[in-house]
mmCIF file of C-alpha atoms and ligand atoms in Angstrom:
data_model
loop_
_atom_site.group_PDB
_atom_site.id
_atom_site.type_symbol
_atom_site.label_atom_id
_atom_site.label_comp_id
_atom_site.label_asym_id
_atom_site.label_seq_id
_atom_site.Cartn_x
_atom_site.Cartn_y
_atom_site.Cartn_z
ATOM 1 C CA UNK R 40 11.181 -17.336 14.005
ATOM 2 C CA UNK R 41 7.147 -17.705 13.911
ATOM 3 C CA UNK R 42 5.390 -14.520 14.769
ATOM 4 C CA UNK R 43 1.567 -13.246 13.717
ATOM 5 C CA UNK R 44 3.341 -11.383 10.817
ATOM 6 C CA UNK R 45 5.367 -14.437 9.886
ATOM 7 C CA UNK R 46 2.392 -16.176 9.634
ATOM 8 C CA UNK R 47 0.318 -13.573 7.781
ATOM 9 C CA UNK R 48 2.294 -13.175 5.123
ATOM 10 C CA UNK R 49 3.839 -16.628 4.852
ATOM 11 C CA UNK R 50 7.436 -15.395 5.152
ATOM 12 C CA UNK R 51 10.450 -16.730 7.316
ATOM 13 C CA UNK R 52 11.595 -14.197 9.048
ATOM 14 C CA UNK R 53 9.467 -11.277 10.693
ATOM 15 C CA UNK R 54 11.604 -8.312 8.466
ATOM 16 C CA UNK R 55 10.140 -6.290 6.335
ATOM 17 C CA UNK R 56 11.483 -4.018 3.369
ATOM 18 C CA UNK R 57 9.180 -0.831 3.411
ATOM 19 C CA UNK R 58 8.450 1.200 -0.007
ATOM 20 C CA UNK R 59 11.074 3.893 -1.324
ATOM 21 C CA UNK R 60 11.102 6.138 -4.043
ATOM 22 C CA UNK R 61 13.299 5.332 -6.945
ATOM 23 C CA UNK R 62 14.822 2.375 -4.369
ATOM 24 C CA UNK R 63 11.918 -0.401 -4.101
ATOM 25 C CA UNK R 64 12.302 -2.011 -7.495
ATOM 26 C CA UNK R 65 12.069 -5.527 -8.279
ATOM 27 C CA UNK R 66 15.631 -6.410 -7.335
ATOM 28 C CA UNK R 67 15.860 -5.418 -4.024
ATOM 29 C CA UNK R 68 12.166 -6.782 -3.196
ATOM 30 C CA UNK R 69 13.350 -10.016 -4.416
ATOM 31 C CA UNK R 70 16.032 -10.057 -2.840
ATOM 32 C CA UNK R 71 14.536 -9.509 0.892
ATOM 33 C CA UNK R 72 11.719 -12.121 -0.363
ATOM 34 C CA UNK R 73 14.322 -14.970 -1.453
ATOM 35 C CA UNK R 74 16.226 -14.070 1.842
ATOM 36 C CA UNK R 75 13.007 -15.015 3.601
ATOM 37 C CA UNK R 76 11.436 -11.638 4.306
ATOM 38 C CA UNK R 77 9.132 -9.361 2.978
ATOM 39 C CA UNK R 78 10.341 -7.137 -0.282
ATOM 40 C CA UNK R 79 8.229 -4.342 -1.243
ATOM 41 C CA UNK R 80 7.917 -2.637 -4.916
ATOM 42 C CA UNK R 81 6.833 1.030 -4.353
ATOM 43 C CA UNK R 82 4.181 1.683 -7.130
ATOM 44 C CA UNK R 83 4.489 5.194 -7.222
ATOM 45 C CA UNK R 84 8.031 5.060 -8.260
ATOM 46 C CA UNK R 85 6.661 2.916 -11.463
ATOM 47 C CA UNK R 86 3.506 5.663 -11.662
ATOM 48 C CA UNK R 87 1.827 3.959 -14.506
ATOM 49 C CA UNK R 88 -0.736 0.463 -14.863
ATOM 50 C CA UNK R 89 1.601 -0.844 -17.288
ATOM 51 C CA UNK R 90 4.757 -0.100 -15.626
ATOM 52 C CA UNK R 91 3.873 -1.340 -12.584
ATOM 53 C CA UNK R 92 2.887 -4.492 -14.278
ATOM 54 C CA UNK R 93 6.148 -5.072 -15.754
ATOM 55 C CA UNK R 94 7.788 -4.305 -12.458
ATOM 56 C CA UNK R 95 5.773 -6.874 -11.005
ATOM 57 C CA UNK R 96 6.602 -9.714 -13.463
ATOM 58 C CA UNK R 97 10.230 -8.879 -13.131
ATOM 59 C CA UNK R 98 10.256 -9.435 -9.642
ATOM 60 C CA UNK R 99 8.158 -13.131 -10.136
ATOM 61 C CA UNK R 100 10.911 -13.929 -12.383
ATOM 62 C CA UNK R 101 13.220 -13.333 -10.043
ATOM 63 C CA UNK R 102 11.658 -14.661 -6.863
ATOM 64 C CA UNK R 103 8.855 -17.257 -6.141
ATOM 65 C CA UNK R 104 8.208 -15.819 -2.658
ATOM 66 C CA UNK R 105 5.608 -13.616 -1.208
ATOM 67 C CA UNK R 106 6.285 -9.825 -1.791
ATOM 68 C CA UNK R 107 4.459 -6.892 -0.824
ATOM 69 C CA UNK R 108 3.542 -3.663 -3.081
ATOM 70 C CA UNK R 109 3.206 0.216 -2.019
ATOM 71 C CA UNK R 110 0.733 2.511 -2.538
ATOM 72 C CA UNK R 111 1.638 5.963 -0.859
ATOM 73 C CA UNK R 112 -1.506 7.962 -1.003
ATOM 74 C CA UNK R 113 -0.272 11.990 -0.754
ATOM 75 C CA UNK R 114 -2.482 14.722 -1.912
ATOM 76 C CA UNK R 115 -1.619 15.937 -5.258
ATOM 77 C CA UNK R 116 -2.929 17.973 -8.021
ATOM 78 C CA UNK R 117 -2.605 15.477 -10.768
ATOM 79 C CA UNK R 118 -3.011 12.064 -8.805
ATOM 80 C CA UNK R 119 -1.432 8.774 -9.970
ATOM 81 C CA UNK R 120 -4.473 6.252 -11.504
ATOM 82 C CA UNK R 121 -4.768 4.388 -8.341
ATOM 83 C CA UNK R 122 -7.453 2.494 -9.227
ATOM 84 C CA UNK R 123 -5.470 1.487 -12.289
ATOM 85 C CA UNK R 124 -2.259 0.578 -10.326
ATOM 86 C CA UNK R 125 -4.821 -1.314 -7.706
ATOM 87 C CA UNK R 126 -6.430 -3.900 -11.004
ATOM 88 C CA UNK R 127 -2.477 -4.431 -11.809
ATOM 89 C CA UNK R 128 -1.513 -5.538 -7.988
ATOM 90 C CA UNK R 129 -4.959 -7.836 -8.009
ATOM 91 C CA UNK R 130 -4.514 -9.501 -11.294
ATOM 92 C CA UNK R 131 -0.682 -10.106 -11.226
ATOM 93 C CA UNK R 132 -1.983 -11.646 -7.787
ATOM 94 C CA UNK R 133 0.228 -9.901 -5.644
ATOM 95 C CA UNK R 134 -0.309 -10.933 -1.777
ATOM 96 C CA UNK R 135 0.108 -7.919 0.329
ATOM 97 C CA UNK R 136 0.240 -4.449 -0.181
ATOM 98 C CA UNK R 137 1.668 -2.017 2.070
ATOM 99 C CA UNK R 138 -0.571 1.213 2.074
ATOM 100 C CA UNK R 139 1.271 4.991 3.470
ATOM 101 C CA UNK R 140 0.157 8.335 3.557
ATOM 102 C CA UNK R 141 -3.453 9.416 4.191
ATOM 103 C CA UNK R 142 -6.553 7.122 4.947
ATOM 104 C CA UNK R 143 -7.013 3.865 2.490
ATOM 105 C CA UNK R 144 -10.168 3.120 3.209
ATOM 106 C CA UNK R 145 -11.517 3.901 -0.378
ATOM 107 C CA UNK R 146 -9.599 1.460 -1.964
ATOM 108 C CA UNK R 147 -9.773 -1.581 0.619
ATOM 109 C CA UNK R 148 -12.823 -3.206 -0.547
ATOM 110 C CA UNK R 149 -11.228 -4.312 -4.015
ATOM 111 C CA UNK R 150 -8.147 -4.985 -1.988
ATOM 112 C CA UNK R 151 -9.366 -7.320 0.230
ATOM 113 C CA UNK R 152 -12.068 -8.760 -1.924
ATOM 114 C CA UNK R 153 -9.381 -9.972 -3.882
ATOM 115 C CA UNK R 154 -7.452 -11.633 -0.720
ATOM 116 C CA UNK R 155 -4.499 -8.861 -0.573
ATOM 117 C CA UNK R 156 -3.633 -8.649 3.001
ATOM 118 C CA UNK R 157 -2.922 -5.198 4.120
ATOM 119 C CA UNK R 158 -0.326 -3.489 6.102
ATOM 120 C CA UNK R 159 -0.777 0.471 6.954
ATOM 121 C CA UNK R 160 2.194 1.899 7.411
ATOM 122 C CA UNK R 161 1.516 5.503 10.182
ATOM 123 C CA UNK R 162 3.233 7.306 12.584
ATOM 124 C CA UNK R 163 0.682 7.766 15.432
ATOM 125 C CA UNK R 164 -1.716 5.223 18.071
ATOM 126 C CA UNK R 165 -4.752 6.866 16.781
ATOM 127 C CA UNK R 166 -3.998 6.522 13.033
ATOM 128 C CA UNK R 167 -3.041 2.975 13.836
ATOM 129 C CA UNK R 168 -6.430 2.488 15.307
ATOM 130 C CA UNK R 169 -8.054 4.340 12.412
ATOM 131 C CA UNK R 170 -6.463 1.532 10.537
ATOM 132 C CA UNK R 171 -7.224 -1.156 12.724
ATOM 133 C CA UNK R 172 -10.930 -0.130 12.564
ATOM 134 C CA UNK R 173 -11.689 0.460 8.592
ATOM 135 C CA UNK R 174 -9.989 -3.421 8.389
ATOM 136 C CA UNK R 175 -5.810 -3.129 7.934
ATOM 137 C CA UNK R 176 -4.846 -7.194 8.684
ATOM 138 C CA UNK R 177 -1.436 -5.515 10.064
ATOM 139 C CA UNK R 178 0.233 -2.060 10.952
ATOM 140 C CA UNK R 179 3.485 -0.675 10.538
ATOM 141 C CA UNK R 180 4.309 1.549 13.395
ATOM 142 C CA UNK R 181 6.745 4.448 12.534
ATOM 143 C CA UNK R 182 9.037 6.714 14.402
ATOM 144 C CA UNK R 183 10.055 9.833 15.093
ATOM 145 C CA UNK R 184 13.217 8.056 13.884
ATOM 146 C CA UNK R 185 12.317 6.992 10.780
ATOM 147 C CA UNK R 186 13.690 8.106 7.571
ATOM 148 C CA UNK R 187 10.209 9.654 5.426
ATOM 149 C CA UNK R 188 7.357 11.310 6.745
ATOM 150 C CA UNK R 189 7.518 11.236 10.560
ATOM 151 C CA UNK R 190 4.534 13.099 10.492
ATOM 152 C CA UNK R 191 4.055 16.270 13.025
ATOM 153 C CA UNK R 192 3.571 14.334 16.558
ATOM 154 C CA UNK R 193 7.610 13.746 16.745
ATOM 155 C CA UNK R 194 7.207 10.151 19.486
ATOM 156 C CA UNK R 195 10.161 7.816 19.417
ATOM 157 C CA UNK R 196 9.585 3.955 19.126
ATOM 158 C CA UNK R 197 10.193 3.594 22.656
ATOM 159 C CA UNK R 198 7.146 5.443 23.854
ATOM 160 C CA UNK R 199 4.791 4.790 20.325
ATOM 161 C CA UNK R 200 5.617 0.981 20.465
ATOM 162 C CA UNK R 201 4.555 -0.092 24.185
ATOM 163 C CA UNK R 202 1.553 2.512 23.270
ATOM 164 C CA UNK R 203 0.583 1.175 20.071
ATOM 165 C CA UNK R 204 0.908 -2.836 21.803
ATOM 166 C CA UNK R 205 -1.466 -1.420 24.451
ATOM 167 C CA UNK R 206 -4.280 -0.270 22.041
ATOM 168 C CA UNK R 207 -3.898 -2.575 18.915
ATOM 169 C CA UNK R 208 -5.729 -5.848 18.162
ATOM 170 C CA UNK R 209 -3.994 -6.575 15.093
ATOM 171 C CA UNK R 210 -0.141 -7.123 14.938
ATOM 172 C CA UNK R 211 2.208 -4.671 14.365
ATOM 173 C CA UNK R 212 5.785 -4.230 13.501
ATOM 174 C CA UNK R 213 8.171 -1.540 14.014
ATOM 175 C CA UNK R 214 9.556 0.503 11.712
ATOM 176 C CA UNK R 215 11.754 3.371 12.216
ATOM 177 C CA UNK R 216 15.792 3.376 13.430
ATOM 178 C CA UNK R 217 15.765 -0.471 12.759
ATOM 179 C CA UNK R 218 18.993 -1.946 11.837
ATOM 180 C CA UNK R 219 20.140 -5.268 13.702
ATOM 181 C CA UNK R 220 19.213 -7.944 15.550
ATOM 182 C CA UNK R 221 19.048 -5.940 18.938
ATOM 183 C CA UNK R 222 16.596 -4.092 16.958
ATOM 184 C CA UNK R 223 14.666 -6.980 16.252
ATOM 185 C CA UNK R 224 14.496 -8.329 20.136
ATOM 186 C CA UNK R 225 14.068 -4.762 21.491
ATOM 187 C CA UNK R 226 10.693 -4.233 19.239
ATOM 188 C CA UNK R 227 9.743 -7.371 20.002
ATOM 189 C CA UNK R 228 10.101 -6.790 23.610
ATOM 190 C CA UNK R 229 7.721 -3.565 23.311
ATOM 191 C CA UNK R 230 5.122 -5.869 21.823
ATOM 192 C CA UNK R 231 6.047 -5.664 17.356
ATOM 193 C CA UNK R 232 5.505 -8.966 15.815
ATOM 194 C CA UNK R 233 8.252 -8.041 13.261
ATOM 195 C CA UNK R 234 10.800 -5.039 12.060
ATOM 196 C CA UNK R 235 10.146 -2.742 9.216
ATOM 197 C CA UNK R 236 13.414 -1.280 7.582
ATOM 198 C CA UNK R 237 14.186 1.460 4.884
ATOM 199 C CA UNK R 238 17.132 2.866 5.529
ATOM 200 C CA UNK R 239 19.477 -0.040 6.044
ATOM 201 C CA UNK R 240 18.119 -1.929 3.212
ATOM 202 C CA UNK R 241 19.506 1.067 0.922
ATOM 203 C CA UNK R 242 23.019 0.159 1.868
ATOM 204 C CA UNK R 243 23.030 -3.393 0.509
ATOM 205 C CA UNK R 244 24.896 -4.521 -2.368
ATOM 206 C CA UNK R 245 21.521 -5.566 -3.937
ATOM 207 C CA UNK R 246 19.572 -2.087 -3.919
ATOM 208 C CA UNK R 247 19.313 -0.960 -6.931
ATOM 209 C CA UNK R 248 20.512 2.461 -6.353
ATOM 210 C CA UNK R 249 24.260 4.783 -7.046
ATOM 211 C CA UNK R 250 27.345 3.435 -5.025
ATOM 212 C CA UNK R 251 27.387 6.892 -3.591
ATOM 213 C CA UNK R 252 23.898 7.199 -2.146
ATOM 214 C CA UNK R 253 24.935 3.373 0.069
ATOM 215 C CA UNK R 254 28.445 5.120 0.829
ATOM 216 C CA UNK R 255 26.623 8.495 2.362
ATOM 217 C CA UNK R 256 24.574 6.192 4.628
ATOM 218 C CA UNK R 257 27.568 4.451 5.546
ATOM 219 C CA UNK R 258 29.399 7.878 6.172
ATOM 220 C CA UNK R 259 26.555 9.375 8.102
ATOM 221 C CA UNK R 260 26.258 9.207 11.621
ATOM 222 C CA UNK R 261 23.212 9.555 13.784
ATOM 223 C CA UNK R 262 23.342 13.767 13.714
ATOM 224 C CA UNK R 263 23.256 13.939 10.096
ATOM 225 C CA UNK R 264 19.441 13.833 9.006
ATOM 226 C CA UNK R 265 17.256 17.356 9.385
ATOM 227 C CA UNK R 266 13.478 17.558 9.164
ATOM 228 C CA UNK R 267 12.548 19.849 6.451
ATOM 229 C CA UNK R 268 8.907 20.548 5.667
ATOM 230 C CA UNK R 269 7.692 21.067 9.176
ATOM 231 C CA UNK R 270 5.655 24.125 8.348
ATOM 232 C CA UNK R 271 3.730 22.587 5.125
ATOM 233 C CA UNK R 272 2.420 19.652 7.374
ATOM 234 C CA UNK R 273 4.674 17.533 5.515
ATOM 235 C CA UNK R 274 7.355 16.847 7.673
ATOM 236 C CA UNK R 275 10.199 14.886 5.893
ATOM 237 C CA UNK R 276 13.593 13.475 7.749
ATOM 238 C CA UNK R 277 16.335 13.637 5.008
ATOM 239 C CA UNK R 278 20.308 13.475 5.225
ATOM 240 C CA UNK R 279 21.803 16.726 5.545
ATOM 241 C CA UNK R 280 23.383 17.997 2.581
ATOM 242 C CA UNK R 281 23.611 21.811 0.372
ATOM 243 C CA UNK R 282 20.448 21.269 -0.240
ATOM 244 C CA UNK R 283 19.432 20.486 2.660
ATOM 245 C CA UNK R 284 21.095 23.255 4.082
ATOM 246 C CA UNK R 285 19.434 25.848 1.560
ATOM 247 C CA UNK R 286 15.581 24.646 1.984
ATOM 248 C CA UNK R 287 16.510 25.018 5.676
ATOM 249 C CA UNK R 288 17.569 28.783 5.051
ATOM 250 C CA UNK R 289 14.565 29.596 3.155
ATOM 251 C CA UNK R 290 12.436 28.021 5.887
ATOM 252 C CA UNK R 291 14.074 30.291 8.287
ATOM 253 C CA UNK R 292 13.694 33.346 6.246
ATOM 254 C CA UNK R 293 10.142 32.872 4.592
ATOM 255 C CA UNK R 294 8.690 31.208 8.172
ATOM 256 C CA UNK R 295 4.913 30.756 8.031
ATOM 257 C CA UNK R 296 5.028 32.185 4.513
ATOM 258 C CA UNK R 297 6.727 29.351 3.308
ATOM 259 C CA UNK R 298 4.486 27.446 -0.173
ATOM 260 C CA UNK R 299 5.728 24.590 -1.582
ATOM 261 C CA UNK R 300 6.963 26.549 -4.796
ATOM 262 C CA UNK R 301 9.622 28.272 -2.687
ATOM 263 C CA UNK R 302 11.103 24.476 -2.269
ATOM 264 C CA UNK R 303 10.339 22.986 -5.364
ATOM 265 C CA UNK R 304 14.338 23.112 -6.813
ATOM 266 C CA UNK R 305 15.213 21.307 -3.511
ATOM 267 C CA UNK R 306 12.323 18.242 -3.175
ATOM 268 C CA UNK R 307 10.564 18.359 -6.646
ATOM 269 C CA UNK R 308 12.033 15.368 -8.728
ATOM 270 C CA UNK R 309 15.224 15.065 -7.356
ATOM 271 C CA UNK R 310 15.438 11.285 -6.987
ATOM 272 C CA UNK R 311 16.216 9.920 -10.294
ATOM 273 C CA UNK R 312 19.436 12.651 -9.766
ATOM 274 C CA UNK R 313 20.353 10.951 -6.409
ATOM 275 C CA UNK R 314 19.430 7.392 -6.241
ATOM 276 C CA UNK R 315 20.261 6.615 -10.252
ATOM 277 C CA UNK R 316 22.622 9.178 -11.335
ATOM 278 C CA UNK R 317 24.365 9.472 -7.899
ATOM 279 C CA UNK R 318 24.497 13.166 -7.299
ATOM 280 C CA UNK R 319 24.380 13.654 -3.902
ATOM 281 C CA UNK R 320 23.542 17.295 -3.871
ATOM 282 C CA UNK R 321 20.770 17.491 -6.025
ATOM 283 C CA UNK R 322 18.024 17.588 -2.971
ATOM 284 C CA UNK R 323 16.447 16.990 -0.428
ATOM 285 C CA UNK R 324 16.499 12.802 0.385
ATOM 286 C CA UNK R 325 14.643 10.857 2.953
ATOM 287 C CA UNK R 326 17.092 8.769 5.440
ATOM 288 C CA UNK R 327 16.762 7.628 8.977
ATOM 289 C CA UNK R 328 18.850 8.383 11.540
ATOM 290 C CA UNK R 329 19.776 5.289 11.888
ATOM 291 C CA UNK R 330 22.305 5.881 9.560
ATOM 292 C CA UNK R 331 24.835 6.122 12.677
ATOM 293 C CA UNK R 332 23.846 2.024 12.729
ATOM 294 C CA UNK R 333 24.883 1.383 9.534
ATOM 295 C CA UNK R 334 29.002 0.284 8.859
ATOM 296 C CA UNK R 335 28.716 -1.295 5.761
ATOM 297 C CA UNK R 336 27.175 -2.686 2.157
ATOM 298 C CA UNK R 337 26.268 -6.716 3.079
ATOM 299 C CA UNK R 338 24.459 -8.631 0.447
ATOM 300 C CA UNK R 339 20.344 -8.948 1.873
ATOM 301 C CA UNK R 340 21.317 -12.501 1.929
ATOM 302 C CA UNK R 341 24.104 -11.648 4.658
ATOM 303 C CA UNK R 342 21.900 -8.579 6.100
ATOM 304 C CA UNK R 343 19.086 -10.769 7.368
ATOM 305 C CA UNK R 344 20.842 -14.000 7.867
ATOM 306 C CA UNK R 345 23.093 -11.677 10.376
ATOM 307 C CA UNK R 346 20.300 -10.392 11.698
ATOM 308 C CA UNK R 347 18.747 -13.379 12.758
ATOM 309 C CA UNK R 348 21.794 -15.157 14.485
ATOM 310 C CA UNK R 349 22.022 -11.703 16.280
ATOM 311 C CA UNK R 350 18.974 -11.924 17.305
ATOM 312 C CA UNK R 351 18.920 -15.729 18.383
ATOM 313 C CA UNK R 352 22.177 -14.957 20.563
ATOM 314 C CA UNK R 353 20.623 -11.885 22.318
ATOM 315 C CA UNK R 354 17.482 -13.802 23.274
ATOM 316 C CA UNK R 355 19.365 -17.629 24.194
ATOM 317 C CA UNK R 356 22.451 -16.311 25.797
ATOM 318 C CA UNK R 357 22.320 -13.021 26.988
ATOM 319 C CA UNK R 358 19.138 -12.728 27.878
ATOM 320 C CA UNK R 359 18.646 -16.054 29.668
ATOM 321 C CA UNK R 360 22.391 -15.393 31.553
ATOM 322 C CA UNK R 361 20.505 -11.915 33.431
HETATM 323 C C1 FMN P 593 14.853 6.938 0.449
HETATM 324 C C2 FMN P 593 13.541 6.595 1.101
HETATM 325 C C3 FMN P 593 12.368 6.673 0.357
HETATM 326 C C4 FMN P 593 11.146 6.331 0.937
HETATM 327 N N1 FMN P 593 10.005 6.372 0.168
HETATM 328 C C5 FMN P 593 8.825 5.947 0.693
HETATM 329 C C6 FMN P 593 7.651 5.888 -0.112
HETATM 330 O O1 FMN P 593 7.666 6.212 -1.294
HETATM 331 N N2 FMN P 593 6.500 5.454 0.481
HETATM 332 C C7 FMN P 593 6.458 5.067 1.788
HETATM 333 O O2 FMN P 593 5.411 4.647 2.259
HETATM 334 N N3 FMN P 593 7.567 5.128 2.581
HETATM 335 C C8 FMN P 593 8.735 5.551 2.064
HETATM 336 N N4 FMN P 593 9.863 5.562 2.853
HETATM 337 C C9 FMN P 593 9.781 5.104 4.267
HETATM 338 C C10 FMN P 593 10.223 3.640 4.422
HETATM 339 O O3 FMN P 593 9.336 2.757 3.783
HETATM 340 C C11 FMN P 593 10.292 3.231 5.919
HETATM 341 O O4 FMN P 593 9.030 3.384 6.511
HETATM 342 C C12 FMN P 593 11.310 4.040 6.692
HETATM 343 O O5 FMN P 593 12.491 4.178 5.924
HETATM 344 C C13 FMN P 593 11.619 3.383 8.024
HETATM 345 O O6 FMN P 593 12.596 4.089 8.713
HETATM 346 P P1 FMN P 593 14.176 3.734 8.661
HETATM 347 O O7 FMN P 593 14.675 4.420 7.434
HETATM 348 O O8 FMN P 593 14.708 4.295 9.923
HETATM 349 O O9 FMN P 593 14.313 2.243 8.551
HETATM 350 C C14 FMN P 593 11.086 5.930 2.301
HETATM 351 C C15 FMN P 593 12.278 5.887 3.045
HETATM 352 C C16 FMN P 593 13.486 6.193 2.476
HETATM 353 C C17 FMN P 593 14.738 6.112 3.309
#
């Protein structure tokens, strides 16, 4: 399938693995690359230069394909050397870079200098145009649905797609509550180029995470993710779970009042204990609800390839039969 993404990024197919904590190492990124989409390394998760350096030539050794790294900007006390991690990505010659969290623009320059094509990852029309204007090639339009920071405006894809394909000049995919190949046609129908996915990609036999973090996805449904965080401005969708269920309590009691130090034994550094060491109720975790979409633990390989025939059956047979 050629699309504008497919043909930014010199990839196959227009899918796209989007960064996650403590889940976008080199394997699975390599994996979605050799299966002909994009896979993404999340830099954060590697923190350092050097680490996420290494990470970097792990995944060339294990994939000769275009791949994409993240760089989540969140405000923080003691921030990670992005400039460092930025030098890394531009001499390892790494060809896209998926950027999240507040504005980029201070660090496009050396990006694009160096011939990285961008993707901006938001949840809104006007941050999509924000990112349009200081020179994204590409955004990634998310969800209400999406597992992650939603952000605070709460619009499903159904409504934020059609808007964002009304406003945009640059190509777009969707991300959020994307699973399939009907998920595929139906963004591209509301004007995406291409699908972003976290979620799903988590319950592949290639992620490198616990057996029991793919098996809660599997088990979930679509009721089972809160939003936690709403009153810090940081809303977060995350599968229910005890502590889930105690953050939510403490919300409810402390209200307004609420500072992230009241939280910190729920969100602070709990993903090494989930996604590595498999204990399930050690946090607060981001998932989609798509979730209820997701049946079982296919290779990438067998993920996208399915996705794709899906896809070519929905738009040459039962599309054309209407
Ligand atoms: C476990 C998990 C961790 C994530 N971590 C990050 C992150 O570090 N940076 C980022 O930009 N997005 C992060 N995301 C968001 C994903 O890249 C993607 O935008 C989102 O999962 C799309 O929604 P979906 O889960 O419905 O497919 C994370 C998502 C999940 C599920």
């Amino acid at each position: 399938m050629k699309t504008k993404i497919t043909e930014l990024f010199g990839i196959k197919h227009p899918i796209i693995q989007g960064g996650m904590h403590h889940v976008g190492f080199a394997e699975l990124a390599a994996a979605v690359s050799n299966a002909g989409g994009l896979g993404t390394i999340t830099g954060l998760t590697q923190g350092t230069p050097i680490k996420l350096a290494n990470e970097i030539a792990r995944c060339k050794e294990m994939t000769d394909k275009p791949f994409a790294v993240n760089l989540t900007f969140l405000p923080s006390l003691t921030p990670p050397d992005y400039p460092g991690l930025i030098k890394e990505i531009i001499d390892a010659g790494v060809p896209v870079v998926e950027t999240a969290g507040r504005n980029p623009a201070e660090y496009l320059p050396a990006l694009k200098e160096a011939g990285i094509k961008i993707i901006h990852k938001c949840t809104s029309v006007r941050h999509s145009l924000k990112a349009q204007d200081i020179g994204c090639d590409a955004v990634s339009v998310d969800g209400f649905e999406c597992g992650g920071h939603p952000g605070e405006d709460d619009i499903p894809n159904f409504i934020l797609l059609p808007r964002a394909a009304d406003e945009l000049e640059i190509p777009f995919v969707a991300s959020g509550g994307m699973a399939d190949g009907r998920s595929l046609v139906g963004a591209m129908a509301l004007g995406a180029e291409g699908m972003n996915m976290g979620t799903r990609f988590i319950a592949t036999q290639d992620a490198p995470v616990h057996q029991n973090v793919k098996e809660a996805i599997v088990n979930a449904s679509e009721l089972d993710t809160r939003l936690v965080m709403r009153s810090l401005r940081n809303t977060e969708r995350v599968l229910n779970n005890e502590a889930v269920e105690r953050l939510m309590e403490k919300e409810k009691a402390l209200g307004a009042d609420l500072k992230f130090e009241d939280i910190i034994d729920e969100v602070a550094g709990v993903y090494p204990k989930i996604m590595h060491e498999g204990t399930m109720e050690a946090g607060a975790w981001s998932c989609g609800m798509v979730a209820g979409l997701v049946n079982d633990i296919p290779t990438v390989q067998d993920l996208i390839d399915g996705i794709m025939s899906q896809a070519d059956e929905i738009i040459n047979s039962r599309l054309k039969n209407f």
